[in-house]
């Protein structure tokens, strides 16, 4: 398969690329500030133009999406706006604008996070953005059924991300184990599914 992977330079994205490539897929990796190719999820016009140059694809996988942490008392207009533009609408727009590039029968696999259903204090915007993506996935899959599959992986805390801030890796999920959830959705036949992946 020829697969566009947004967030390919990240902790989760690198692991997804590695598993897909080990299975013989061609991965077109895209970063934001690094890597050969880049795109800004938060820039809708750039994203629309981006798909003019990708060529034909079998699947789009997104392992990117930024939302702002902070309590309801702390989050300002900009924090909500940027969370919506990036993690929520950025991923919605991958499906909207990517349809022209993805062959019929192809798929979109997005990324949310378990804070959408099990929030902790200080995560209102993050939970909101992930919850929005999950609702979009369930509804879009109905509209696109038979033409495109749309799913999301909802990770818990990734072990490598815990280590990066000095925590013990557990309770967490290793990126390589998480990557297999994405690959099962890309290579399978599910649609409208939110796959939770924790330790
Ligand atoms: N890590 C966790 O514990 C965890 C848990 C639950 C959910 N998630 C979600 O999983 C996703 C990936 O997490 P991660 O830990 O792998 O993140 P990461 O290591 O920080 O990597 C983020 C990736 O997204 C790219 N990116 C950043 N801003 C972007 C933008 N505006 N447009 C397009 N691409 C952009 C980065 O590109 P550059 O490297 O070029 O900047 C990088 O490839 C995020 O949505 C995150 O919320 C992560």
mmCIF file of C-alpha atoms and ligand atoms in Angstrom:
data_model
loop_
_atom_site.group_PDB
_atom_site.id
_atom_site.type_symbol
_atom_site.label_atom_id
_atom_site.label_comp_id
_atom_site.label_asym_id
_atom_site.label_seq_id
_atom_site.Cartn_x
_atom_site.Cartn_y
_atom_site.Cartn_z
ATOM 1 C CA UNK A 1 0.000 0.000 0.000
ATOM 2 C CA UNK A 2 1.062 3.610 -0.569
ATOM 3 C CA UNK A 3 0.374 5.382 2.740
ATOM 4 C CA UNK A 4 0.635 9.050 3.732
ATOM 5 C CA UNK A 5 1.726 9.270 7.379
ATOM 6 C CA UNK A 6 1.295 12.704 8.972
ATOM 7 C CA UNK A 7 3.406 12.987 12.139
ATOM 8 C CA UNK A 8 5.967 10.528 10.812
ATOM 9 C CA UNK A 9 8.810 12.169 12.751
ATOM 10 C CA UNK A 10 7.073 11.796 16.141
ATOM 11 C CA UNK A 11 7.213 9.142 18.847
ATOM 12 C CA UNK A 12 4.126 7.311 17.622
ATOM 13 C CA UNK A 13 4.619 8.121 13.929
ATOM 14 C CA UNK A 14 8.136 6.654 13.774
ATOM 15 C CA UNK A 15 6.855 3.394 15.269
ATOM 16 C CA UNK A 16 3.950 3.228 12.806
ATOM 17 C CA UNK A 17 6.311 3.833 9.861
ATOM 18 C CA UNK A 18 8.596 1.089 11.054
ATOM 19 C CA UNK A 19 5.816 -1.537 11.269
ATOM 20 C CA UNK A 20 4.211 -0.514 7.955
ATOM 21 C CA UNK A 21 7.570 -0.623 6.147
ATOM 22 C CA UNK A 22 8.375 -4.020 7.665
ATOM 23 C CA UNK A 23 5.173 -5.276 6.039
ATOM 24 C CA UNK A 24 6.172 -3.898 2.631
ATOM 25 C CA UNK A 25 4.086 -0.721 2.556
ATOM 26 C CA UNK A 26 5.422 2.449 0.972
ATOM 27 C CA UNK A 27 5.251 5.191 3.613
ATOM 28 C CA UNK A 28 5.246 8.843 2.613
ATOM 29 C CA UNK A 29 6.238 10.424 5.882
ATOM 30 C CA UNK A 30 5.352 14.020 6.677
ATOM 31 C CA UNK A 31 6.454 16.145 9.634
ATOM 32 C CA UNK A 32 5.853 19.748 10.540
ATOM 33 C CA UNK A 33 9.143 21.403 11.515
ATOM 34 C CA UNK A 34 11.413 18.529 10.525
ATOM 35 C CA UNK A 35 11.681 15.884 7.831
ATOM 36 C CA UNK A 36 11.843 16.088 4.038
ATOM 37 C CA UNK A 37 8.156 16.871 3.584
ATOM 38 C CA UNK A 38 6.089 19.011 5.910
ATOM 39 C CA UNK A 39 2.556 20.187 6.379
ATOM 40 C CA UNK A 40 0.716 22.214 9.012
ATOM 41 C CA UNK A 41 -2.469 20.500 10.162
ATOM 42 C CA UNK A 42 -3.703 23.841 11.478
ATOM 43 C CA UNK A 43 -3.471 25.530 8.058
ATOM 44 C CA UNK A 44 -6.557 24.386 6.164
ATOM 45 C CA UNK A 45 -5.601 25.997 2.852
ATOM 46 C CA UNK A 46 -2.089 24.511 2.909
ATOM 47 C CA UNK A 47 -3.574 21.117 3.727
ATOM 48 C CA UNK A 48 -5.992 21.335 0.806
ATOM 49 C CA UNK A 49 -3.124 22.187 -1.578
ATOM 50 C CA UNK A 50 -0.893 19.522 -0.042
ATOM 51 C CA UNK A 51 -3.044 16.711 -1.448
ATOM 52 C CA UNK A 52 -2.574 18.043 -5.003
ATOM 53 C CA UNK A 53 1.042 16.868 -4.775
ATOM 54 C CA UNK A 54 0.809 13.539 -2.937
ATOM 55 C CA UNK A 55 -0.201 11.385 -5.899
ATOM 56 C CA UNK A 56 -2.585 8.467 -5.468
ATOM 57 C CA UNK A 57 -2.770 6.960 -1.985
ATOM 58 C CA UNK A 58 -4.242 3.825 -0.441
ATOM 59 C CA UNK A 59 -4.435 5.260 3.060
ATOM 60 C CA UNK A 60 -3.824 8.308 5.226
ATOM 61 C CA UNK A 61 -2.655 7.863 8.803
ATOM 62 C CA UNK A 62 -2.395 10.791 11.208
ATOM 63 C CA UNK A 63 -0.130 10.501 14.246
ATOM 64 C CA UNK A 64 -0.112 14.251 14.873
ATOM 65 C CA UNK A 65 -2.440 16.806 16.413
ATOM 66 C CA UNK A 66 -1.741 19.346 19.114
ATOM 67 C CA UNK A 67 -4.225 20.537 21.741
ATOM 68 C CA UNK A 68 -3.530 22.758 24.723
ATOM 69 C CA UNK A 69 -3.351 21.527 28.310
ATOM 70 C CA UNK A 70 -4.666 23.778 31.100
ATOM 71 C CA UNK A 71 -7.623 24.088 33.423
ATOM 72 C CA UNK A 72 -10.904 25.655 32.360
ATOM 73 C CA UNK A 73 -9.918 28.646 34.496
ATOM 74 C CA UNK A 74 -6.621 29.001 32.596
ATOM 75 C CA UNK A 75 -7.537 28.226 28.974
ATOM 76 C CA UNK A 76 -7.969 31.382 26.899
ATOM 77 C CA UNK A 77 -9.545 31.957 23.475
ATOM 78 C CA UNK A 78 -6.270 31.233 21.676
ATOM 79 C CA UNK A 79 -5.834 27.914 23.495
ATOM 80 C CA UNK A 80 -9.288 26.719 22.466
ATOM 81 C CA UNK A 81 -8.943 28.077 18.907
ATOM 82 C CA UNK A 82 -5.565 26.446 18.325
ATOM 83 C CA UNK A 83 -6.727 23.110 19.777
ATOM 84 C CA UNK A 84 -9.726 23.116 17.472
ATOM 85 C CA UNK A 85 -7.726 24.229 14.399
ATOM 86 C CA UNK A 86 -4.951 21.680 14.912
ATOM 87 C CA UNK A 87 -6.007 18.427 16.581
ATOM 88 C CA UNK A 88 -9.707 18.586 15.688
ATOM 89 C CA UNK A 89 -10.141 20.364 12.339
ATOM 90 C CA UNK A 90 -6.670 19.380 11.133
ATOM 91 C CA UNK A 91 -7.683 15.727 11.285
ATOM 92 C CA UNK A 92 -11.214 16.358 10.007
ATOM 93 C CA UNK A 93 -9.651 18.209 7.060
ATOM 94 C CA UNK A 94 -7.343 15.276 6.292
ATOM 95 C CA UNK A 95 -10.490 13.280 5.564
ATOM 96 C CA UNK A 96 -12.299 16.122 3.766
ATOM 97 C CA UNK A 97 -9.397 17.108 1.514
ATOM 98 C CA UNK A 98 -7.693 13.719 1.305
ATOM 99 C CA UNK A 99 -10.625 11.971 -0.360
ATOM 100 C CA UNK A 100 -9.519 13.147 -3.800
ATOM 101 C CA UNK A 101 -6.119 11.510 -3.380
ATOM 102 C CA UNK A 102 -7.150 8.266 -1.659
ATOM 103 C CA UNK A 103 -8.424 5.492 -3.926
ATOM 104 C CA UNK A 104 -11.920 4.195 -3.306
ATOM 105 C CA UNK A 105 -11.725 1.387 -0.756
ATOM 106 C CA UNK A 106 -8.906 3.213 1.024
ATOM 107 C CA UNK A 107 -8.826 4.401 4.610
ATOM 108 C CA UNK A 108 -8.162 7.221 7.052
ATOM 109 C CA UNK A 109 -6.813 6.444 10.534
ATOM 110 C CA UNK A 110 -6.717 9.358 12.978
ATOM 111 C CA UNK A 111 -5.388 9.834 16.521
ATOM 112 C CA UNK A 112 -7.351 10.891 19.580
ATOM 113 C CA UNK A 113 -6.441 9.966 23.191
ATOM 114 C CA UNK A 114 -8.140 8.307 26.155
ATOM 115 C CA UNK A 115 -8.556 11.713 27.850
ATOM 116 C CA UNK A 116 -11.622 12.029 25.595
ATOM 117 C CA UNK A 117 -13.470 9.538 27.801
ATOM 118 C CA UNK A 118 -11.337 9.509 30.991
ATOM 119 C CA UNK A 119 -10.207 13.125 31.468
ATOM 120 C CA UNK A 120 -8.028 14.313 34.311
ATOM 121 C CA UNK A 121 -8.029 17.874 35.695
ATOM 122 C CA UNK A 122 -6.438 20.364 33.304
ATOM 123 C CA UNK A 123 -7.354 18.565 30.093
ATOM 124 C CA UNK A 124 -10.605 20.233 28.966
ATOM 125 C CA UNK A 125 -9.352 21.396 25.541
ATOM 126 C CA UNK A 126 -7.446 18.170 24.870
ATOM 127 C CA UNK A 127 -10.446 16.033 25.830
ATOM 128 C CA UNK A 128 -12.753 18.253 23.761
ATOM 129 C CA UNK A 129 -10.594 18.013 20.623
ATOM 130 C CA UNK A 130 -10.190 14.223 20.886
ATOM 131 C CA UNK A 131 -13.875 13.739 21.645
ATOM 132 C CA UNK A 132 -14.734 15.824 18.593
ATOM 133 C CA UNK A 133 -12.516 13.699 16.368
ATOM 134 C CA UNK A 134 -14.102 10.519 17.746
ATOM 135 C CA UNK A 135 -17.637 11.762 17.054
ATOM 136 C CA UNK A 136 -16.545 12.824 13.562
ATOM 137 C CA UNK A 137 -15.067 9.379 12.887
ATOM 138 C CA UNK A 138 -18.275 7.560 13.865
ATOM 139 C CA UNK A 139 -20.466 9.848 11.744
ATOM 140 C CA UNK A 140 -18.135 10.221 8.745
ATOM 141 C CA UNK A 141 -17.791 6.435 8.523
ATOM 142 C CA UNK A 142 -21.541 6.217 7.926
ATOM 143 C CA UNK A 143 -21.464 8.784 5.105
ATOM 144 C CA UNK A 144 -18.381 7.254 3.479
ATOM 145 C CA UNK A 145 -19.251 3.563 4.004
ATOM 146 C CA UNK A 146 -18.399 1.451 0.963
ATOM 147 C CA UNK A 147 -16.033 4.122 -0.388
ATOM 148 C CA UNK A 148 -13.604 4.980 2.405
ATOM 149 C CA UNK A 149 -13.016 3.596 5.880
ATOM 150 C CA UNK A 150 -12.523 6.060 8.751
ATOM 151 C CA UNK A 151 -11.177 5.024 12.164
ATOM 152 C CA UNK A 152 -9.162 6.393 15.078
ATOM 153 C CA UNK A 153 -6.690 5.033 17.589
ATOM 154 C CA UNK A 154 -7.095 6.445 21.098
ATOM 155 C CA UNK A 155 -3.793 6.020 22.933
ATOM 156 C CA UNK A 156 -3.246 6.163 26.646
ATOM 157 C CA UNK A 157 0.086 7.540 27.811
ATOM 158 C CA UNK A 158 2.909 6.270 25.604
ATOM 159 C CA UNK A 159 5.781 4.683 27.586
ATOM 160 C CA UNK A 160 8.503 6.575 25.672
ATOM 161 C CA UNK A 161 6.680 9.885 26.278
ATOM 162 C CA UNK A 162 6.562 9.135 30.017
ATOM 163 C CA UNK A 163 10.299 8.376 29.989
ATOM 164 C CA UNK A 164 10.999 11.616 28.112
ATOM 165 C CA UNK A 165 9.710 13.601 31.107
ATOM 166 C CA UNK A 166 11.477 11.444 33.688
ATOM 167 C CA UNK A 167 8.616 9.093 34.630
ATOM 168 C CA UNK A 168 8.715 5.309 34.770
ATOM 169 C CA UNK A 169 7.510 3.893 31.441
ATOM 170 C CA UNK A 170 4.634 2.025 33.075
ATOM 171 C CA UNK A 171 1.684 2.385 33.255
ATOM 172 C CA UNK A 172 2.036 3.177 29.573
ATOM 173 C CA UNK A 173 1.995 1.544 26.161
ATOM 174 C CA UNK A 174 5.176 1.153 24.122
ATOM 175 C CA UNK A 175 4.979 2.928 20.774
ATOM 176 C CA UNK A 176 5.724 -0.315 18.913
ATOM 177 C CA UNK A 177 2.676 -2.010 20.512
ATOM 178 C CA UNK A 178 0.515 1.032 19.819
ATOM 179 C CA UNK A 179 1.682 1.092 16.188
ATOM 180 C CA UNK A 180 0.206 -2.351 15.645
ATOM 181 C CA UNK A 181 -3.277 -0.938 16.445
ATOM 182 C CA UNK A 182 -2.904 1.558 13.578
ATOM 183 C CA UNK A 183 -1.615 -1.091 11.217
ATOM 184 C CA UNK A 184 -4.532 -3.428 11.993
ATOM 185 C CA UNK A 185 -6.954 -0.620 11.073
ATOM 186 C CA UNK A 186 -5.069 0.257 7.870
ATOM 187 C CA UNK A 187 -4.834 -3.355 6.689
ATOM 188 C CA UNK A 188 -8.216 -4.517 8.018
ATOM 189 C CA UNK A 189 -11.800 -3.802 7.055
ATOM 190 C CA UNK A 190 -13.131 -1.936 10.114
ATOM 191 C CA UNK A 191 -14.780 1.453 9.821
ATOM 192 C CA UNK A 192 -16.219 3.887 12.368
ATOM 193 C CA UNK A 193 -14.091 2.337 15.113
ATOM 194 C CA UNK A 194 -12.247 4.042 17.962
ATOM 195 C CA UNK A 195 -9.575 1.621 19.149
ATOM 196 C CA UNK A 196 -8.386 2.360 22.682
ATOM 197 C CA UNK A 197 -4.775 1.363 23.293
ATOM 198 C CA UNK A 198 -3.407 1.527 26.799
ATOM 199 C CA UNK A 199 -0.855 -0.526 28.761
HETATM 200 N N1 LIG B 1 2.558 10.420 23.375
HETATM 201 C C1 LIG B 1 1.489 10.165 24.136
HETATM 202 O O1 LIG B 1 1.602 9.751 25.318
HETATM 203 C C2 LIG B 1 0.115 10.361 23.569
HETATM 204 C C3 LIG B 1 -0.996 9.900 24.294
HETATM 205 C C4 LIG B 1 -2.278 10.092 23.771
HETATM 206 C C5 LIG B 1 -2.425 10.725 22.549
HETATM 207 N N2 LIG B 1 -1.325 11.159 21.882
HETATM 208 C C6 LIG B 1 -1.525 11.837 20.595
HETATM 209 O O2 LIG B 1 -0.784 11.195 19.589
HETATM 210 C C7 LIG B 1 -0.380 12.168 18.613
HETATM 211 C C8 LIG B 1 1.118 12.027 18.387
HETATM 212 O O3 LIG B 1 1.759 12.073 19.633
HETATM 213 P P1 LIG B 1 3.357 11.888 19.769
HETATM 214 O O4 LIG B 1 3.646 11.700 21.226
HETATM 215 O O5 LIG B 1 3.867 10.900 18.791
HETATM 216 O O6 LIG B 1 3.826 13.355 19.381
HETATM 217 P P2 LIG B 1 5.292 13.883 19.014
HETATM 218 O O7 LIG B 1 6.348 12.902 19.345
HETATM 219 O O8 LIG B 1 5.382 15.256 19.592
HETATM 220 O O9 LIG B 1 5.225 13.995 17.406
HETATM 221 C C9 LIG B 1 4.299 14.841 16.821
HETATM 222 C C10 LIG B 1 4.350 14.673 15.319
HETATM 223 O O10 LIG B 1 3.387 15.571 14.747
HETATM 224 C C11 LIG B 1 4.067 16.515 13.900
HETATM 225 N N3 LIG B 1 3.391 17.799 14.045
HETATM 226 C C12 LIG B 1 3.484 18.682 15.077
HETATM 227 N N4 LIG B 1 2.722 19.761 14.820
HETATM 228 C C13 LIG B 1 2.145 19.559 13.603
HETATM 229 C C14 LIG B 1 1.298 20.317 12.763
HETATM 230 N N5 LIG B 1 0.840 21.538 13.126
HETATM 231 N N6 LIG B 1 0.937 19.802 11.561
HETATM 232 C C15 LIG B 1 1.389 18.578 11.164
HETATM 233 N N7 LIG B 1 2.194 17.802 11.909
HETATM 234 C C16 LIG B 1 2.576 18.301 13.110
HETATM 235 C C17 LIG B 1 5.506 16.540 14.382
HETATM 236 O O11 LIG B 1 6.337 16.989 13.303
HETATM 237 P P3 LIG B 1 7.799 17.670 13.614
HETATM 238 O O12 LIG B 1 8.595 16.642 14.367
HETATM 239 O O13 LIG B 1 8.354 17.925 12.254
HETATM 240 O O14 LIG B 1 7.529 18.898 14.412
HETATM 241 C C18 LIG B 1 5.718 15.063 14.715
HETATM 242 O O15 LIG B 1 5.917 14.321 13.528
HETATM 243 C C19 LIG B 1 -0.845 13.531 19.140
HETATM 244 O O16 LIG B 1 -2.099 13.844 18.597
HETATM 245 C C20 LIG B 1 -1.007 13.265 20.629
HETATM 246 O O17 LIG B 1 -1.962 14.122 21.233
HETATM 247 C C21 LIG B 1 -0.071 10.988 22.345
#
